[in-house]
Amino acid sequence: MLGWALTFLVVALIAGALGFGGIAGASVGIAKILFFVFIVLFVVAMIARALRGQPPV
């Protein structure tokens, strides 16, 4: 999921550099959403792993 967020960020940077403001704005929005979803899932996975008695990686 983090890979998708980085892909959309790169698309946004390229689109912004070429002057496609609408596409750049949409790509940045998608990248932000995917990044925050990744962070939430990562934290949930670490908490679940700690509750099972396994140390964090």
mmCIF file of N, CA, C and O in Angstrom:
data_model
loop_
_atom_site.group_PDB
_atom_site.id
_atom_site.type_symbol
_atom_site.label_atom_id
_atom_site.label_comp_id
_atom_site.label_asym_id
_atom_site.label_seq_id
_atom_site.Cartn_x
_atom_site.Cartn_y
_atom_site.Cartn_z
ATOM 1 N N MET A 1 0.820 -1.189 0.000
ATOM 2 C CA MET A 1 0.000 0.000 0.000
ATOM 3 C C MET A 1 0.865 1.254 0.000
ATOM 4 O O MET A 1 0.511 2.245 -0.611
ATOM 5 N N LEU A 2 1.985 1.170 0.693
ATOM 6 C CA LEU A 2 2.892 2.314 0.701
ATOM 7 C C LEU A 2 3.444 2.555 -0.701
ATOM 8 O O LEU A 2 3.653 3.696 -1.102
ATOM 9 N N GLY A 3 3.644 1.485 -1.444
ATOM 10 C CA GLY A 3 4.106 1.608 -2.829
ATOM 11 C C GLY A 3 3.112 2.359 -3.695
ATOM 12 O O GLY A 3 3.492 3.190 -4.537
ATOM 13 N N TRP A 4 1.819 2.085 -3.502
ATOM 14 C CA TRP A 4 0.793 2.804 -4.255
ATOM 15 C C TRP A 4 0.780 4.288 -3.900
ATOM 16 O O TRP A 4 0.611 5.149 -4.768
ATOM 17 N N ALA A 5 0.948 4.594 -2.618
ATOM 18 C CA ALA A 5 0.971 5.995 -2.188
ATOM 19 C C ALA A 5 2.147 6.719 -2.835
ATOM 20 O O ALA A 5 1.993 7.849 -3.309
ATOM 21 N N LEU A 6 3.304 6.075 -2.867
ATOM 22 C CA LEU A 6 4.471 6.698 -3.501
ATOM 23 C C LEU A 6 4.267 6.847 -5.008
ATOM 24 O O LEU A 6 4.688 7.852 -5.595
ATOM 25 N N THR A 7 3.606 5.881 -5.640
ATOM 26 C CA THR A 7 3.321 5.975 -7.074
ATOM 27 C C THR A 7 2.432 7.171 -7.376
ATOM 28 O O THR A 7 2.699 7.938 -8.308
ATOM 29 N N PHE A 8 1.376 7.343 -6.598
ATOM 30 C CA PHE A 8 0.488 8.479 -6.818
ATOM 31 C C PHE A 8 1.195 9.799 -6.530
ATOM 32 O O PHE A 8 0.926 10.807 -7.185
ATOM 33 N N LEU A 9 2.108 9.807 -5.572
ATOM 34 C CA LEU A 9 2.867 11.019 -5.293
ATOM 35 C C LEU A 9 3.753 11.386 -6.473
ATOM 36 O O LEU A 9 3.824 12.551 -6.868
ATOM 37 N N VAL A 10 4.401 10.401 -7.067
ATOM 38 C CA VAL A 10 5.246 10.658 -8.237
ATOM 39 C C VAL A 10 4.404 11.139 -9.407
ATOM 40 O O VAL A 10 4.785 12.087 -10.114
ATOM 41 N N VAL A 11 3.239 10.527 -9.620
ATOM 42 C CA VAL A 11 2.332 10.968 -10.684
ATOM 43 C C VAL A 11 1.922 12.416 -10.448
ATOM 44 O O VAL A 11 1.880 13.225 -11.381
ATOM 45 N N ALA A 12 1.639 12.766 -9.202
ATOM 46 C CA ALA A 12 1.241 14.135 -8.878
ATOM 47 C C ALA A 12 2.381 15.120 -9.152
ATOM 48 O O ALA A 12 2.148 16.207 -9.689
ATOM 49 N N LEU A 13 3.599 14.738 -8.801
ATOM 50 C CA LEU A 13 4.732 15.627 -9.042
ATOM 51 C C LEU A 13 4.975 15.842 -10.531
ATOM 52 O O LEU A 13 5.214 16.971 -10.975
ATOM 53 N N ILE A 14 4.885 14.780 -11.308
ATOM 54 C CA ILE A 14 5.085 14.904 -12.750
ATOM 55 C C ILE A 14 3.962 15.711 -13.382
ATOM 56 O O ILE A 14 4.202 16.598 -14.212
ATOM 57 N N ALA A 15 2.712 15.437 -12.986
ATOM 58 C CA ALA A 15 1.578 16.176 -13.531
ATOM 59 C C ALA A 15 1.651 17.650 -13.149
ATOM 60 O O ALA A 15 1.341 18.520 -13.966
ATOM 61 N N GLY A 16 2.070 17.933 -11.931
ATOM 62 C CA GLY A 16 2.210 19.326 -11.515
ATOM 63 C C GLY A 16 3.292 20.049 -12.292
ATOM 64 O O GLY A 16 3.142 21.215 -12.666
ATOM 65 N N ALA A 17 4.393 19.367 -12.566
ATOM 66 C CA ALA A 17 5.482 19.969 -13.321
ATOM 67 C C ALA A 17 5.074 20.242 -14.766
ATOM 68 O O ALA A 17 5.545 21.207 -15.382
ATOM 69 N N LEU A 18 4.193 19.413 -15.311
ATOM 70 C CA LEU A 18 3.747 19.588 -16.693
ATOM 71 C C LEU A 18 2.536 20.515 -16.812
ATOM 72 O O LEU A 18 2.087 20.799 -17.915
ATOM 73 N N GLY A 19 2.001 20.964 -15.679
ATOM 74 C CA GLY A 19 0.907 21.928 -15.708
ATOM 75 C C GLY A 19 -0.480 21.329 -15.638
ATOM 76 O O GLY A 19 -1.463 22.017 -15.910
ATOM 77 N N PHE A 20 -0.597 20.080 -15.339
ATOM 78 C CA PHE A 20 -1.910 19.450 -15.209
ATOM 79 C C PHE A 20 -2.355 19.541 -13.753
ATOM 80 O O PHE A 20 -2.225 18.592 -12.980
ATOM 81 N N GLY A 21 -2.910 20.683 -13.368
ATOM 82 C CA GLY A 21 -3.256 20.943 -11.976
ATOM 83 C C GLY A 21 -4.330 20.030 -11.416
ATOM 84 O O GLY A 21 -4.246 19.589 -10.276
ATOM 85 N N GLY A 22 -5.346 19.718 -12.205
ATOM 86 C CA GLY A 22 -6.435 18.875 -11.721
ATOM 87 C C GLY A 22 -5.974 17.461 -11.432
ATOM 88 O O GLY A 22 -6.318 16.871 -10.404
ATOM 89 N N ILE A 23 -5.194 16.916 -12.332
ATOM 90 C CA ILE A 23 -4.679 15.555 -12.140
ATOM 91 C C ILE A 23 -3.714 15.529 -10.964
ATOM 92 O O ILE A 23 -3.726 14.590 -10.161
ATOM 93 N N ALA A 24 -2.887 16.561 -10.853
ATOM 94 C CA ALA A 24 -1.924 16.619 -9.748
ATOM 95 C C ALA A 24 -2.651 16.687 -8.405
ATOM 96 O O ALA A 24 -2.279 15.996 -7.449
ATOM 97 N N GLY A 25 -3.676 17.495 -8.324
ATOM 98 C CA GLY A 25 -4.438 17.622 -7.079
ATOM 99 C C GLY A 25 -5.124 16.328 -6.689
ATOM 100 O O GLY A 25 -5.112 15.936 -5.523
ATOM 101 N N ALA A 26 -5.701 15.647 -7.675
ATOM 102 C CA ALA A 26 -6.367 14.370 -7.397
ATOM 103 C C ALA A 26 -5.359 13.319 -6.947
ATOM 104 O O ALA A 26 -5.613 12.565 -6.010
ATOM 105 N N SER A 27 -4.208 13.288 -7.602
ATOM 106 C CA SER A 27 -3.183 12.308 -7.246
ATOM 107 C C SER A 27 -2.635 12.554 -5.847
ATOM 108 O O SER A 27 -2.382 11.604 -5.104
ATOM 109 N N VAL A 28 -2.461 13.799 -5.477
ATOM 110 C CA VAL A 28 -1.989 14.118 -4.132
ATOM 111 C C VAL A 28 -3.024 13.677 -3.096
ATOM 112 O O VAL A 28 -2.675 13.113 -2.057
ATOM 113 N N GLY A 29 -4.280 13.904 -3.385
ATOM 114 C CA GLY A 29 -5.341 13.484 -2.461
ATOM 115 C C GLY A 29 -5.363 11.980 -2.265
ATOM 116 O O GLY A 29 -5.467 11.488 -1.142
ATOM 117 N N ILE A 30 -5.244 11.242 -3.357
ATOM 118 C CA ILE A 30 -5.222 9.784 -3.269
ATOM 119 C C ILE A 30 -3.987 9.315 -2.510
ATOM 120 O O ILE A 30 -4.056 8.411 -1.677
ATOM 121 N N ALA A 31 -2.840 9.930 -2.780
ATOM 122 C CA ALA A 31 -1.599 9.547 -2.091
ATOM 123 C C ALA A 31 -1.713 9.780 -0.589
ATOM 124 O O ALA A 31 -1.269 8.943 0.208
ATOM 125 N N LYS A 32 -2.315 10.890 -0.192
ATOM 126 C CA LYS A 32 -2.491 11.171 1.237
ATOM 127 C C LYS A 32 -3.377 10.126 1.903
ATOM 128 O O LYS A 32 -3.064 9.625 2.982
ATOM 129 N N ILE A 33 -4.488 9.805 1.249
ATOM 130 C CA ILE A 33 -5.417 8.827 1.815
ATOM 131 C C ILE A 33 -4.734 7.472 1.968
ATOM 132 O O ILE A 33 -4.803 6.840 3.030
ATOM 133 N N LEU A 34 -4.037 7.020 0.917
ATOM 134 C CA LEU A 34 -3.367 5.726 0.980
ATOM 135 C C LEU A 34 -2.276 5.710 2.045
ATOM 136 O O LEU A 34 -2.087 4.707 2.736
ATOM 137 N N PHE A 35 -1.555 6.815 2.185
ATOM 138 C CA PHE A 35 -0.494 6.877 3.184
ATOM 139 C C PHE A 35 -1.064 6.751 4.590
ATOM 140 O O PHE A 35 -0.553 5.987 5.409
ATOM 141 N N PHE A 36 -2.143 7.465 4.887
ATOM 142 C CA PHE A 36 -2.726 7.404 6.220
ATOM 143 C C PHE A 36 -3.365 6.044 6.496
ATOM 144 O O PHE A 36 -3.309 5.542 7.624
ATOM 145 N N VAL A 37 -3.965 5.421 5.480
ATOM 146 C CA VAL A 37 -4.500 4.075 5.655
ATOM 147 C C VAL A 37 -3.360 3.110 5.966
ATOM 148 O O VAL A 37 -3.486 2.243 6.843
ATOM 149 N N PHE A 38 -2.227 3.249 5.261
ATOM 150 C CA PHE A 38 -1.064 2.410 5.525
ATOM 151 C C PHE A 38 -0.586 2.575 6.966
ATOM 152 O O PHE A 38 -0.320 1.598 7.653
ATOM 153 N N ILE A 39 -0.479 3.818 7.429
ATOM 154 C CA ILE A 39 -0.006 4.080 8.792
ATOM 155 C C ILE A 39 -0.954 3.459 9.817
ATOM 156 O O ILE A 39 -0.505 2.815 10.777
ATOM 157 N N VAL A 40 -2.253 3.610 9.623
ATOM 158 C CA VAL A 40 -3.230 3.046 10.566
ATOM 159 C C VAL A 40 -3.123 1.524 10.587
ATOM 160 O O VAL A 40 -3.099 0.912 11.668
ATOM 161 N N LEU A 41 -3.044 0.886 9.418
ATOM 162 C CA LEU A 41 -2.933 -0.568 9.371
ATOM 163 C C LEU A 41 -1.625 -1.050 9.988
ATOM 164 O O LEU A 41 -1.591 -2.087 10.660
ATOM 165 N N PHE A 42 -0.558 -0.305 9.795
ATOM 166 C CA PHE A 42 0.730 -0.665 10.378
ATOM 167 C C PHE A 42 0.667 -0.624 11.903
ATOM 168 O O PHE A 42 1.119 -1.537 12.583
ATOM 169 N N VAL A 43 0.073 0.434 12.447
ATOM 170 C CA VAL A 43 -0.041 0.562 13.903
ATOM 171 C C VAL A 43 -0.940 -0.541 14.470
ATOM 172 O O VAL A 43 -0.613 -1.146 15.500
ATOM 173 N N VAL A 44 -2.039 -0.826 13.800
ATOM 174 C CA VAL A 44 -2.936 -1.892 14.256
ATOM 175 C C VAL A 44 -2.207 -3.234 14.245
ATOM 176 O O VAL A 44 -2.340 -4.037 15.182
ATOM 177 N N ALA A 45 -1.422 -3.497 13.209
ATOM 178 C CA ALA A 45 -0.688 -4.755 13.131
ATOM 179 C C ALA A 45 0.354 -4.854 14.253
ATOM 180 O O ALA A 45 0.538 -5.922 14.842
ATOM 181 N N MET A 46 1.023 -3.757 14.561
ATOM 182 C CA MET A 46 2.022 -3.774 15.635
ATOM 183 C C MET A 46 1.365 -3.989 16.999
ATOM 184 O O MET A 46 1.882 -4.719 17.841
ATOM 185 N N ILE A 47 0.206 -3.373 17.224
ATOM 186 C CA ILE A 47 -0.518 -3.556 18.485
ATOM 187 C C ILE A 47 -1.007 -4.998 18.607
ATOM 188 O O ILE A 47 -0.871 -5.619 19.661
ATOM 189 N N ALA A 48 -1.545 -5.546 17.516
ATOM 190 C CA ALA A 48 -2.019 -6.931 17.546
ATOM 191 C C ALA A 48 -0.868 -7.884 17.814
ATOM 192 O O ALA A 48 -1.008 -8.845 18.577
ATOM 193 N N ARG A 49 0.275 -7.628 17.222
ATOM 194 C CA ARG A 49 1.447 -8.489 17.441
ATOM 195 C C ARG A 49 1.914 -8.405 18.895
ATOM 196 O O ARG A 49 2.274 -9.411 19.497
ATOM 197 N N ALA A 50 1.895 -7.203 19.481
ATOM 198 C CA ALA A 50 2.313 -7.029 20.870
ATOM 199 C C ALA A 50 1.331 -7.716 21.829
ATOM 200 O O ALA A 50 1.744 -8.289 22.840
ATOM 201 N N LEU A 51 0.041 -7.678 21.519
ATOM 202 C CA LEU A 51 -0.958 -8.306 22.377
ATOM 203 C C LEU A 51 -0.862 -9.828 22.344
ATOM 204 O O LEU A 51 -1.250 -10.498 23.305
ATOM 205 N N ARG A 52 -0.344 -10.371 21.248
ATOM 206 C CA ARG A 52 -0.163 -11.823 21.155
ATOM 207 C C ARG A 52 1.106 -12.284 21.867
ATOM 208 O O ARG A 52 1.380 -13.466 21.916
ATOM 209 N N GLY A 53 1.884 -11.337 22.370
ATOM 210 C CA GLY A 53 3.065 -11.694 23.119
ATOM 211 C C GLY A 53 4.331 -11.771 22.304
ATOM 212 O O GLY A 53 5.391 -12.157 22.812
ATOM 213 N N GLN A 54 4.279 -11.389 21.063
ATOM 214 C CA GLN A 54 5.468 -11.393 20.221
ATOM 215 C C GLN A 54 6.074 -9.986 20.229
ATOM 216 O O GLN A 54 5.337 -8.998 20.128
ATOM 217 N N PRO A 55 7.370 -9.875 20.323
ATOM 218 C CA PRO A 55 7.967 -8.546 20.318
ATOM 219 C C PRO A 55 7.859 -7.885 18.951
ATOM 220 O O PRO A 55 7.802 -8.577 17.936
ATOM 221 N N PRO A 56 7.795 -6.567 18.923
ATOM 222 C CA PRO A 56 7.742 -5.879 17.628
ATOM 223 C C PRO A 56 9.016 -6.153 16.834
ATOM 224 O O PRO A 56 10.077 -6.398 17.386
ATOM 225 N N VAL A 57 8.877 -6.096 15.548
ATOM 226 C CA VAL A 57 10.021 -6.391 14.663
ATOM 227 C C VAL A 57 11.042 -5.300 14.755
ATOM 228 O O VAL A 57 10.864 -4.170 14.826
#
